[in-house]
Amino acid sequence: METNSVSKLLFFFFFFLLLCTSRLIQSSVTYDKKAILINGQRRILVSGSIHYPRSTPEMWEDLIRKAKIGGLDVIDTYVFWNGHEPSPGNYYFEGRYDLVRFIKTVQKLGLYVHLRIGPYVCAEWNLGGFPVWLKYVPGISFRTDNGPFKAAMQGFTQKIVQMMKNEKLFETQGGPIILSQIENEYGPDRKALGAAGQAYINWAAKMAVGLNTGVPWVMCKEDDAPDPVINACNGFYCDYFTPNKPYKPKMWTEAWSGWFTEYGGTIPQRPVQDLAFAVARFIQTGGSYFNYYMFHGGTNFGRTAGGPFITTSYDYDAPIDEYGLIREPKFGHLKELHKAIKLCERALVSLDATVTKLGHFQEAHVFSGGKGTCAAFLSNFDSNKASRVTFNNMHYNLPPWSISILPDCRNVVFNTAKVGSQTSRVKMLPSNSVLYSWETYDEDISSLGDDSTFTVNGLLEQINVTRDNSDYLWYITRRQILTFSNCFGTSVDIRSSQEATLTVESRGHAVHVYVNGQLSGSAYGTREKPTFTFSGPVNLRAGSNRIALLSVAVGLPNVGLHFETWKTGILGPVVLHGVDEGNRDLSWQKWTYKVGLKGEAMNLESPSGASSIEWIRGSLVNQRQQSLTWYKAYFDAPSGGEPLALDMRSMGKGQIWINGQSIGRYWMAYANGNCGVCNYAGTYRSPKCQVGCSEPTQRWYHVPRSWLKPKQNLVVLLEELGGDASKISLVKRTTTRVCADTFEHHPTIENFHTESSGETKMLHVVNVDLQCAEGQSITAIEFASFGTPSGTCGSFQKGVCHAPNSHAILEKAIL
């Protein structure tokens, strides 16, 4: 009997394993006109972009965990070709580029993945994600019906897909990948290229589908996506979007949570009220998948920033900031939005909306199918006035530019304009970690041309020479100034009496002009207009004069028709004015070229390279405003767990390394813009809400804690213009203040309850949730008022009605 019982138990266990295995094998991802179906079930899917190379592997789990807390179902990421194949056939999938580890981390935390293979990514990433070597494949032309390009693109796409299959990462294999994207925002290029563009997009779709991933493929901003590929929308708003076939779901692959920053520009911010309004508009018009671009923007480490002129920070005003801290109230308000949408999911995926006008700018989108299934979205598109509307014989107040969500067609659980989440104030505070043992090394301008150079007639395009192995290319030539003796025996040169002027026309992105080893001046372009002209006086002497022009790239372009053909560097003319009784065009005389700086060749940024030469130790005061100078110092890791950054305000322009790893480019370019009052209501565009006017576009540069040792961390920086390195400091990013305001009858998810009978009701309970960052606790109550207070976080004021014991009650409850 005992043996028989064990046998039955073993049989049951074996049968259970068979059932589990069968479920995994039969997993499926399909779609219909309403939604993506996972294992036959329609889903409203909330997604957010987190790009694995823009954070460190040590940050990934925390970022994804926070995304899940924020109500996300899916993590979206591009695949970065130039990071994975730096030279033809040589692949790299380690460190920040460990794609498999990233996807498995998402899987570990129970979320899905949308893998946007591209392999063109745009993304304000260097050359749009294409490796620079691809430009030099014979006969190639990017993103069109071109044999060499299609062969390379197919090879990389197959490489990624096979890697995912080998690791069993597609949903049909039991993995988390439910969607893949081929190409990216190709619509404008297809229209410009005509038949060649159409042939290319047809080929790309067929090639991708033929890889048999078992999950749907997507093309964003491509209205003519061939079947069965789903076309999707990117933009600030996508409620207007309609799929190109009636049997495809309405998808929003990039709901822009903010915007990127460029050196010399302000920092764009997108109010969360408008972002939530945009998402609710999309859902009420039949959308079922939306992705925040970005949910965490991160950092453009190294020389990965594109543009050109894109900052090292890729914060994007995302719900999780560049450093991995939750940005409030954006994170919390969107979290509540997602909860409200999920309460309506059953109605949204099974029913079509009935639209009823409630006023000139007001309407109701109702998803009702009987049997208790009913959800309503009440919208007010008036950007100036609130509106009181009547719906189902009940009155509802709608703030300007907002939508109220009613999961039972009666009770409001969320309004896009009513923010009940806390606001967090974050500051950069001293870390008490001092940078010590400063030493310097000067680039030897006088030795230019001694080695690793070549000479040709005329001016060369920069990237053709550097292959983007360095931001820097020297253009060096000489100009002879003849002299003669007058009748008094005095030596006189042949220049006119006016001082000589040099003009240099450049296709981008910056130039530093040296004459006889002395800096004569610098000039820069912008992202909108990278082409610029340097014009300034130069000090020539009798005899031979060496003119050395240091051309500097600030990221390669990432968007535009055939941007791979756009030129960089000094292409002329280069003209000396005021010599030889007029102007002298130097463009076609002999020029000597040298790629990179001497310090780069000696690997001064690495711990081994930094220790291989003699640095100059002493006071940094004498080095102020000294151009082309390398600095190194050491610091100990600060205690605690707060994110860290270097405050570079005292410097000019250059690059930073920590223990041999590149933080990225820095530049104290001051922002020009219009930083007026920002009103959430009304159509949003990136110039609408700006901050940071008359300040450096980016002052602080993220130092990942995982890059640090407990003691003696090496910081190396290359300064192009000159600055005061003694004022560089290591700071910690800290939440210093949290606050919130709420009111009676504020719509909250927590107050929405379903009785055992199936009836729904709202509890009228007022809740305020305040929370410090992880590792912190509330230490003081600065302001509290129950009554009619006014103002915003940091500037609250008591109203006419105020309960005198408000502060004492909160202090007792919290402290």
PDB file of C-alpha atoms in Angstrom, residues 55-296:
ATOM      1  CA  SER A  55      22.808  52.850 -17.106  1.00  0.00           C
ATOM      2  CA  THR A  56      25.066  50.299 -15.441  1.00  0.00           C
ATOM      3  CA  PRO A  57      24.228  46.607 -14.935  1.00  0.00           C
ATOM      4  CA  GLU A  58      24.261  47.254 -11.207  1.00  0.00           C
ATOM      5  CA  MET A  59      21.398  49.758 -11.685  1.00  0.00           C
ATOM      6  CA  TRP A  60      19.209  47.593 -13.930  1.00  0.00           C
ATOM      7  CA  GLU A  61      17.323  45.586 -11.322  1.00  0.00           C
ATOM      8  CA  ASP A  62      16.461  48.645  -9.246  1.00  0.00           C
ATOM      9  CA  LEU A  63      15.294  50.580 -12.320  1.00  0.00           C
ATOM     10  CA  ILE A  64      13.090  47.717 -13.529  1.00  0.00           C
ATOM     11  CA  ARG A  65      11.704  47.116 -10.030  1.00  0.00           C
ATOM     12  CA  LYS A  66      10.706  50.783  -9.799  1.00  0.00           C
ATOM     13  CA  ALA A  67       9.158  50.595 -13.274  1.00  0.00           C
ATOM     14  CA  LYS A  68       7.060  47.644 -12.123  1.00  0.00           C
ATOM     15  CA  ILE A  69       5.966  49.548  -9.009  1.00  0.00           C
ATOM     16  CA  GLY A  70       4.962  52.368 -11.357  1.00  0.00           C
ATOM     17  CA  GLY A  71       2.499  50.059 -13.097  1.00  0.00           C
ATOM     18  CA  LEU A  72       4.493  48.997 -16.167  1.00  0.00           C
ATOM     19  CA  ASP A  73       3.911  45.661 -17.876  1.00  0.00           C
ATOM     20  CA  VAL A  74       6.639  45.956 -20.521  1.00  0.00           C
ATOM     21  CA  ILE A  75      10.210  47.268 -20.723  1.00  0.00           C
ATOM     22  CA  ASP A  76      11.119  48.669 -24.135  1.00  0.00           C
ATOM     23  CA  THR A  77      14.687  48.974 -25.392  1.00  0.00           C
ATOM     24  CA  TYR A  78      16.538  49.569 -28.597  1.00  0.00           C
ATOM     25  CA  VAL A  79      19.460  47.344 -29.605  1.00  0.00           C
ATOM     26  CA  PHE A  80      22.615  49.387 -30.193  1.00  0.00           C
ATOM     27  CA  TRP A  81      24.510  47.999 -33.180  1.00  0.00           C
ATOM     28  CA  ASN A  82      27.600  50.190 -32.829  1.00  0.00           C
ATOM     29  CA  GLY A  83      28.025  49.096 -29.221  1.00  0.00           C
ATOM     30  CA  HIS A  84      27.715  45.411 -30.109  1.00  0.00           C
ATOM     31  CA  GLU A  85      29.822  45.276 -33.287  1.00  0.00           C
ATOM     32  CA  PRO A  86      32.553  47.933 -32.945  1.00  0.00           C
ATOM     33  CA  SER A  87      34.440  46.401 -35.892  1.00  0.00           C
ATOM     34  CA  PRO A  88      33.178  44.028 -38.597  1.00  0.00           C
ATOM     35  CA  GLY A  89      32.549  40.572 -37.165  1.00  0.00           C
ATOM     36  CA  ASN A  90      33.872  41.440 -33.700  1.00  0.00           C
ATOM     37  CA  TYR A  91      31.001  41.391 -31.214  1.00  0.00           C
ATOM     38  CA  TYR A  92      30.727  42.775 -27.706  1.00  0.00           C
ATOM     39  CA  PHE A  93      27.992  41.791 -25.235  1.00  0.00           C
ATOM     40  CA  GLU A  94      29.573  42.594 -21.890  1.00  0.00           C
ATOM     41  CA  GLY A  95      29.200  45.258 -19.199  1.00  0.00           C
ATOM     42  CA  ARG A  96      26.602  47.873 -20.127  1.00  0.00           C
ATOM     43  CA  TYR A  97      26.101  46.020 -23.433  1.00  0.00           C
ATOM     44  CA  ASP A  98      25.151  42.691 -21.856  1.00  0.00           C
ATOM     45  CA  LEU A  99      21.789  42.527 -23.611  1.00  0.00           C
ATOM     46  CA  VAL A 100      20.945  39.003 -22.464  1.00  0.00           C
ATOM     47  CA  ARG A 101      21.577  39.890 -18.814  1.00  0.00           C
ATOM     48  CA  PHE A 102      19.336  42.938 -19.155  1.00  0.00           C
ATOM     49  CA  ILE A 103      16.457  40.946 -20.665  1.00  0.00           C
ATOM     50  CA  LYS A 104      16.815  38.199 -18.080  1.00  0.00           C
ATOM     51  CA  THR A 105      16.674  40.854 -15.360  1.00  0.00           C
ATOM     52  CA  VAL A 106      13.373  42.064 -16.809  1.00  0.00           C
ATOM     53  CA  GLN A 107      12.144  38.457 -16.866  1.00  0.00           C
ATOM     54  CA  LYS A 108      13.250  37.912 -13.274  1.00  0.00           C
ATOM     55  CA  LEU A 109      11.058  40.806 -12.170  1.00  0.00           C
ATOM     56  CA  GLY A 110       8.047  39.480 -14.071  1.00  0.00           C
ATOM     57  CA  LEU A 111       7.765  42.023 -16.891  1.00  0.00           C
ATOM     58  CA  TYR A 112       7.639  41.640 -20.669  1.00  0.00           C
ATOM     59  CA  VAL A 113      10.099  43.066 -23.225  1.00  0.00           C
ATOM     60  CA  HIS A 114       9.631  44.919 -26.485  1.00  0.00           C
ATOM     61  CA  LEU A 115      12.957  44.434 -28.281  1.00  0.00           C
ATOM     62  CA  ARG A 116      13.410  47.186 -30.860  1.00  0.00           C
ATOM     63  CA  ILE A 117      16.197  45.701 -32.978  1.00  0.00           C
ATOM     64  CA  GLY A 118      16.069  48.397 -35.653  1.00  0.00           C
ATOM     65  CA  PRO A 119      18.978  48.258 -36.172  1.00  0.00           C
ATOM     66  CA  TYR A 120      18.645  51.998 -36.835  1.00  0.00           C
ATOM     67  CA  VAL A 121      17.665  53.517 -33.488  1.00  0.00           C
ATOM     68  CA  CYS A 122      17.943  57.327 -33.840  1.00  0.00           C
ATOM     69  CA  ALA A 123      17.711  57.867 -30.031  1.00  0.00           C
ATOM     70  CA  GLU A 124      20.088  60.881 -30.034  1.00  0.00           C
ATOM     71  CA  TRP A 125      22.770  58.155 -30.169  1.00  0.00           C
ATOM     72  CA  ASN A 126      26.010  58.449 -32.118  1.00  0.00           C
ATOM     73  CA  LEU A 127      25.307  57.868 -35.847  1.00  0.00           C
ATOM     74  CA  GLY A 128      21.828  56.629 -34.919  1.00  0.00           C
ATOM     75  CA  GLY A 129      23.272  53.361 -33.626  1.00  0.00           C
ATOM     76  CA  PHE A 130      25.094  52.436 -36.826  1.00  0.00           C
ATOM     77  CA  PRO A 131      28.776  51.510 -36.474  1.00  0.00           C
ATOM     78  CA  VAL A 132      31.013  54.023 -38.241  1.00  0.00           C
ATOM     79  CA  TRP A 133      32.804  51.271 -40.164  1.00  0.00           C
ATOM     80  CA  LEU A 134      29.521  50.612 -41.974  1.00  0.00           C
ATOM     81  CA  LYS A 135      29.927  53.941 -43.809  1.00  0.00           C
ATOM     82  CA  TYR A 136      32.994  52.552 -45.532  1.00  0.00           C
ATOM     83  CA  VAL A 137      31.585  49.309 -46.897  1.00  0.00           C
ATOM     84  CA  PRO A 138      32.082  49.634 -50.683  1.00  0.00           C
ATOM     85  CA  GLY A 139      28.966  50.733 -52.532  1.00  0.00           C
ATOM     86  CA  ILE A 140      26.847  51.168 -49.425  1.00  0.00           C
ATOM     87  CA  SER A 141      23.915  53.541 -48.988  1.00  0.00           C
ATOM     88  CA  PHE A 142      22.051  53.462 -45.685  1.00  0.00           C
ATOM     89  CA  ARG A 143      18.367  52.596 -45.285  1.00  0.00           C
ATOM     90  CA  THR A 144      17.371  52.129 -48.890  1.00  0.00           C
ATOM     91  CA  ASP A 145      17.152  49.376 -51.495  1.00  0.00           C
ATOM     92  CA  ASN A 146      20.901  48.848 -51.429  1.00  0.00           C
ATOM     93  CA  GLY A 147      22.525  45.415 -51.494  1.00  0.00           C
ATOM     94  CA  PRO A 148      25.515  46.024 -49.194  1.00  0.00           C
ATOM     95  CA  PHE A 149      23.374  47.760 -46.595  1.00  0.00           C
ATOM     96  CA  LYS A 150      20.666  45.108 -46.619  1.00  0.00           C
ATOM     97  CA  ALA A 151      23.252  42.356 -46.273  1.00  0.00           C
ATOM     98  CA  ALA A 152      24.837  44.043 -43.240  1.00  0.00           C
ATOM     99  CA  MET A 153      21.485  44.863 -41.661  1.00  0.00           C
ATOM    100  CA  GLN A 154      20.178  41.344 -42.138  1.00  0.00           C
ATOM    101  CA  GLY A 155      23.355  39.871 -40.695  1.00  0.00           C
ATOM    102  CA  PHE A 156      23.116  41.894 -37.495  1.00  0.00           C
ATOM    103  CA  THR A 157      19.360  41.340 -37.118  1.00  0.00           C
ATOM    104  CA  GLN A 158      19.831  37.587 -37.524  1.00  0.00           C
ATOM    105  CA  LYS A 159      22.651  37.697 -34.979  1.00  0.00           C
ATOM    106  CA  ILE A 160      20.409  39.290 -32.348  1.00  0.00           C
ATOM    107  CA  VAL A 161      17.382  37.097 -33.069  1.00  0.00           C
ATOM    108  CA  GLN A 162      19.460  33.909 -32.926  1.00  0.00           C
ATOM    109  CA  MET A 163      21.028  35.038 -29.652  1.00  0.00           C
ATOM    110  CA  MET A 164      17.548  35.551 -28.185  1.00  0.00           C
ATOM    111  CA  LYS A 165      16.424  32.144 -29.464  1.00  0.00           C
ATOM    112  CA  ASN A 166      19.504  30.430 -28.026  1.00  0.00           C
ATOM    113  CA  GLU A 167      18.694  31.917 -24.633  1.00  0.00           C
ATOM    114  CA  LYS A 168      14.970  31.050 -25.026  1.00  0.00           C
ATOM    115  CA  LEU A 169      13.935  34.659 -24.500  1.00  0.00           C
ATOM    116  CA  PHE A 170      10.976  34.954 -26.865  1.00  0.00           C
ATOM    117  CA  GLU A 171       7.573  34.523 -25.217  1.00  0.00           C
ATOM    118  CA  THR A 172       6.849  31.475 -27.367  1.00  0.00           C
ATOM    119  CA  GLN A 173       9.906  29.855 -25.745  1.00  0.00           C
ATOM    120  CA  GLY A 174       8.881  30.856 -22.237  1.00  0.00           C
ATOM    121  CA  GLY A 175      10.812  34.129 -22.315  1.00  0.00           C
ATOM    122  CA  PRO A 176       9.702  37.748 -21.802  1.00  0.00           C
ATOM    123  CA  ILE A 177       9.985  39.156 -25.372  1.00  0.00           C
ATOM    124  CA  ILE A 178       6.467  39.726 -26.712  1.00  0.00           C
ATOM    125  CA  LEU A 179       7.251  42.206 -29.512  1.00  0.00           C
ATOM    126  CA  SER A 180      10.134  43.087 -31.813  1.00  0.00           C
ATOM    127  CA  GLN A 181      10.670  46.130 -33.989  1.00  0.00           C
ATOM    128  CA  ILE A 182      12.339  46.270 -37.402  1.00  0.00           C
ATOM    129  CA  GLU A 183      13.499  49.621 -38.783  1.00  0.00           C
ATOM    130  CA  ASN A 184      12.544  52.814 -36.975  1.00  0.00           C
ATOM    131  CA  GLU A 185      10.615  55.943 -37.931  1.00  0.00           C
ATOM    132  CA  TYR A 186      11.107  55.242 -41.626  1.00  0.00           C
ATOM    133  CA  GLY A 187       7.991  56.982 -42.966  1.00  0.00           C
ATOM    134  CA  PRO A 188       9.612  60.327 -43.913  1.00  0.00           C
ATOM    135  CA  ASP A 189      12.577  58.576 -45.578  1.00  0.00           C
ATOM    136  CA  ARG A 190      10.313  56.216 -47.547  1.00  0.00           C
ATOM    137  CA  LYS A 191       8.344  59.141 -48.922  1.00  0.00           C
ATOM    138  CA  ALA A 192      11.540  61.003 -49.873  1.00  0.00           C
ATOM    139  CA  LEU A 193      13.135  57.957 -51.533  1.00  0.00           C
ATOM    140  CA  GLY A 194      10.068  56.864 -53.501  1.00  0.00           C
ATOM    141  CA  ALA A 195      10.261  53.447 -55.130  1.00  0.00           C
ATOM    142  CA  ALA A 196      13.618  52.601 -53.541  1.00  0.00           C
ATOM    143  CA  GLY A 197      12.223  53.359 -50.087  1.00  0.00           C
ATOM    144  CA  GLN A 198       9.121  51.267 -50.693  1.00  0.00           C
ATOM    145  CA  ALA A 199      11.165  48.327 -51.964  1.00  0.00           C
ATOM    146  CA  TYR A 200      13.432  48.554 -48.921  1.00  0.00           C
ATOM    147  CA  ILE A 201      10.612  48.614 -46.370  1.00  0.00           C
ATOM    148  CA  ASN A 202       8.918  45.647 -48.067  1.00  0.00           C
ATOM    149  CA  TRP A 203      12.200  43.749 -47.948  1.00  0.00           C
ATOM    150  CA  ALA A 204      12.817  44.652 -44.269  1.00  0.00           C
ATOM    151  CA  ALA A 205       9.371  43.417 -43.234  1.00  0.00           C
ATOM    152  CA  LYS A 206       9.717  40.160 -45.170  1.00  0.00           C
ATOM    153  CA  MET A 207      13.206  39.566 -43.805  1.00  0.00           C
ATOM    154  CA  ALA A 208      12.095  40.125 -40.191  1.00  0.00           C
ATOM    155  CA  VAL A 209       8.967  37.972 -40.407  1.00  0.00           C
ATOM    156  CA  GLY A 210      11.045  35.224 -42.026  1.00  0.00           C
ATOM    157  CA  LEU A 211      13.155  34.953 -38.864  1.00  0.00           C
ATOM    158  CA  ASN A 212      10.238  33.130 -37.198  1.00  0.00           C
ATOM    159  CA  THR A 213      10.449  34.676 -33.749  1.00  0.00           C
ATOM    160  CA  GLY A 214       6.864  33.676 -32.912  1.00  0.00           C
ATOM    161  CA  VAL A 215       6.011  37.222 -31.790  1.00  0.00           C
ATOM    162  CA  PRO A 216       4.614  40.160 -33.786  1.00  0.00           C
ATOM    163  CA  TRP A 217       6.893  42.666 -35.495  1.00  0.00           C
ATOM    164  CA  VAL A 218       6.324  46.412 -35.284  1.00  0.00           C
ATOM    165  CA  MET A 219       7.311  49.409 -37.421  1.00  0.00           C
ATOM    166  CA  CYS A 220       6.882  52.828 -35.817  1.00  0.00           C
ATOM    167  CA  LYS A 221       6.125  55.999 -37.796  1.00  0.00           C
ATOM    168  CA  GLU A 222       5.705  53.913 -40.942  1.00  0.00           C
ATOM    169  CA  ASP A 223       2.149  54.165 -42.227  1.00  0.00           C
ATOM    170  CA  ASP A 224       2.830  51.680 -45.007  1.00  0.00           C
ATOM    171  CA  ALA A 225       4.116  48.830 -42.827  1.00  0.00           C
ATOM    172  CA  PRO A 226       3.505  45.639 -44.858  1.00  0.00           C
ATOM    173  CA  ASP A 227       1.400  42.870 -43.364  1.00  0.00           C
ATOM    174  CA  PRO A 228       1.673  41.269 -40.891  1.00  0.00           C
ATOM    175  CA  VAL A 229       3.890  43.986 -39.371  1.00  0.00           C
ATOM    176  CA  ILE A 230       1.997  46.415 -37.103  1.00  0.00           C
ATOM    177  CA  ASN A 231       2.470  50.110 -37.768  1.00  0.00           C
ATOM    178  CA  ALA A 232       2.644  52.281 -34.652  1.00  0.00           C
ATOM    179  CA  CYS A 233       2.715  55.950 -33.651  1.00  0.00           C
ATOM    180  CA  ASN A 234       5.432  58.111 -32.045  1.00  0.00           C
ATOM    181  CA  GLY A 235       4.801  61.612 -30.716  1.00  0.00           C
ATOM    182  CA  PHE A 236       3.594  63.864 -27.918  1.00  0.00           C
ATOM    183  CA  TYR A 237       0.017  62.829 -28.765  1.00  0.00           C
ATOM    184  CA  CYS A 238      -1.256  59.812 -30.705  1.00  0.00           C
ATOM    185  CA  ASP A 239      -5.025  59.776 -30.153  1.00  0.00           C
ATOM    186  CA  TYR A 240      -5.435  60.824 -33.806  1.00  0.00           C
ATOM    187  CA  PHE A 241      -3.533  57.739 -35.039  1.00  0.00           C
ATOM    188  CA  THR A 242      -5.236  54.888 -36.896  1.00  0.00           C
ATOM    189  CA  PRO A 243      -3.490  51.604 -37.898  1.00  0.00           C
ATOM    190  CA  ASN A 244      -3.127  51.009 -41.633  1.00  0.00           C
ATOM    191  CA  LYS A 245      -5.363  47.925 -41.499  1.00  0.00           C
ATOM    192  CA  PRO A 246      -8.613  47.440 -39.544  1.00  0.00           C
ATOM    193  CA  TYR A 247      -7.361  44.192 -38.003  1.00  0.00           C
ATOM    194  CA  LYS A 248      -4.286  45.732 -36.360  1.00  0.00           C
ATOM    195  CA  PRO A 249      -4.238  47.179 -32.817  1.00  0.00           C
ATOM    196  CA  LYS A 250      -3.671  50.847 -32.076  1.00  0.00           C
ATOM    197  CA  MET A 251      -0.149  51.123 -30.632  1.00  0.00           C
ATOM    198  CA  TRP A 252       1.903  54.082 -29.379  1.00  0.00           C
ATOM    199  CA  THR A 253       5.572  53.078 -29.355  1.00  0.00           C
ATOM    200  CA  GLU A 254       6.894  56.435 -28.134  1.00  0.00           C
ATOM    201  CA  ALA A 255       4.852  58.636 -25.830  1.00  0.00           C
ATOM    202  CA  TRP A 256       7.469  61.323 -25.247  1.00  0.00           C
ATOM    203  CA  SER A 257       7.705  61.924 -21.497  1.00  0.00           C
ATOM    204  CA  GLY A 258       9.902  64.961 -22.050  1.00  0.00           C
ATOM    205  CA  TRP A 259      12.600  65.873 -24.538  1.00  0.00           C
ATOM    206  CA  PHE A 260      16.361  65.638 -24.990  1.00  0.00           C
ATOM    207  CA  THR A 261      18.806  68.438 -24.193  1.00  0.00           C
ATOM    208  CA  GLU A 262      21.549  69.923 -26.326  1.00  0.00           C
ATOM    209  CA  TYR A 263      24.562  71.929 -25.238  1.00  0.00           C
ATOM    210  CA  GLY A 264      23.701  75.613 -25.270  1.00  0.00           C
ATOM    211  CA  GLY A 265      19.986  74.878 -24.922  1.00  0.00           C
ATOM    212  CA  THR A 266      17.585  74.915 -22.003  1.00  0.00           C
ATOM    213  CA  ILE A 267      16.169  71.821 -20.302  1.00  0.00           C
ATOM    214  CA  PRO A 268      12.686  70.932 -21.593  1.00  0.00           C
ATOM    215  CA  GLN A 269      10.148  69.626 -19.100  1.00  0.00           C
ATOM    216  CA  ARG A 270       6.733  68.115 -19.809  1.00  0.00           C
ATOM    217  CA  PRO A 271       4.062  68.606 -17.150  1.00  0.00           C
ATOM    218  CA  VAL A 272       2.694  65.298 -15.930  1.00  0.00           C
ATOM    219  CA  GLN A 273      -0.869  66.609 -16.212  1.00  0.00           C
ATOM    220  CA  ASP A 274      -0.433  66.951 -19.969  1.00  0.00           C
ATOM    221  CA  LEU A 275       1.350  63.597 -20.338  1.00  0.00           C
ATOM    222  CA  ALA A 276      -1.438  61.832 -18.428  1.00  0.00           C
ATOM    223  CA  PHE A 277      -4.022  63.699 -20.548  1.00  0.00           C
ATOM    224  CA  ALA A 278      -2.269  62.495 -23.723  1.00  0.00           C
ATOM    225  CA  VAL A 279      -2.296  58.866 -22.541  1.00  0.00           C
ATOM    226  CA  ALA A 280      -5.956  59.013 -21.493  1.00  0.00           C
ATOM    227  CA  ARG A 281      -6.839  60.521 -24.888  1.00  0.00           C
ATOM    228  CA  PHE A 282      -5.072  57.623 -26.574  1.00  0.00           C
ATOM    229  CA  ILE A 283      -6.850  55.005 -24.470  1.00  0.00           C
ATOM    230  CA  GLN A 284     -10.304  56.523 -24.884  1.00  0.00           C
ATOM    231  CA  THR A 285      -9.890  56.417 -28.675  1.00  0.00           C
ATOM    232  CA  GLY A 286      -9.123  52.690 -28.726  1.00  0.00           C
ATOM    233  CA  GLY A 287      -5.415  52.525 -27.946  1.00  0.00           C
ATOM    234  CA  SER A 288      -4.256  49.408 -26.112  1.00  0.00           C
ATOM    235  CA  TYR A 289      -0.437  49.642 -25.981  1.00  0.00           C
ATOM    236  CA  PHE A 290       1.563  52.724 -25.041  1.00  0.00           C
ATOM    237  CA  ASN A 291       5.225  53.151 -24.240  1.00  0.00           C
ATOM    238  CA  TYR A 292       6.827  56.054 -22.394  1.00  0.00           C
ATOM    239  CA  TYR A 293       9.932  57.262 -24.165  1.00  0.00           C
ATOM    240  CA  MET A 294      11.692  57.493 -21.774  1.00  0.00           C
ATOM    241  CA  PHE A 295      10.708  55.932 -18.435  1.00  0.00           C
ATOM    242  CA  HIS A 296      14.361  56.186 -17.419  1.00  0.00           C
TER     243      HIS A 296
END
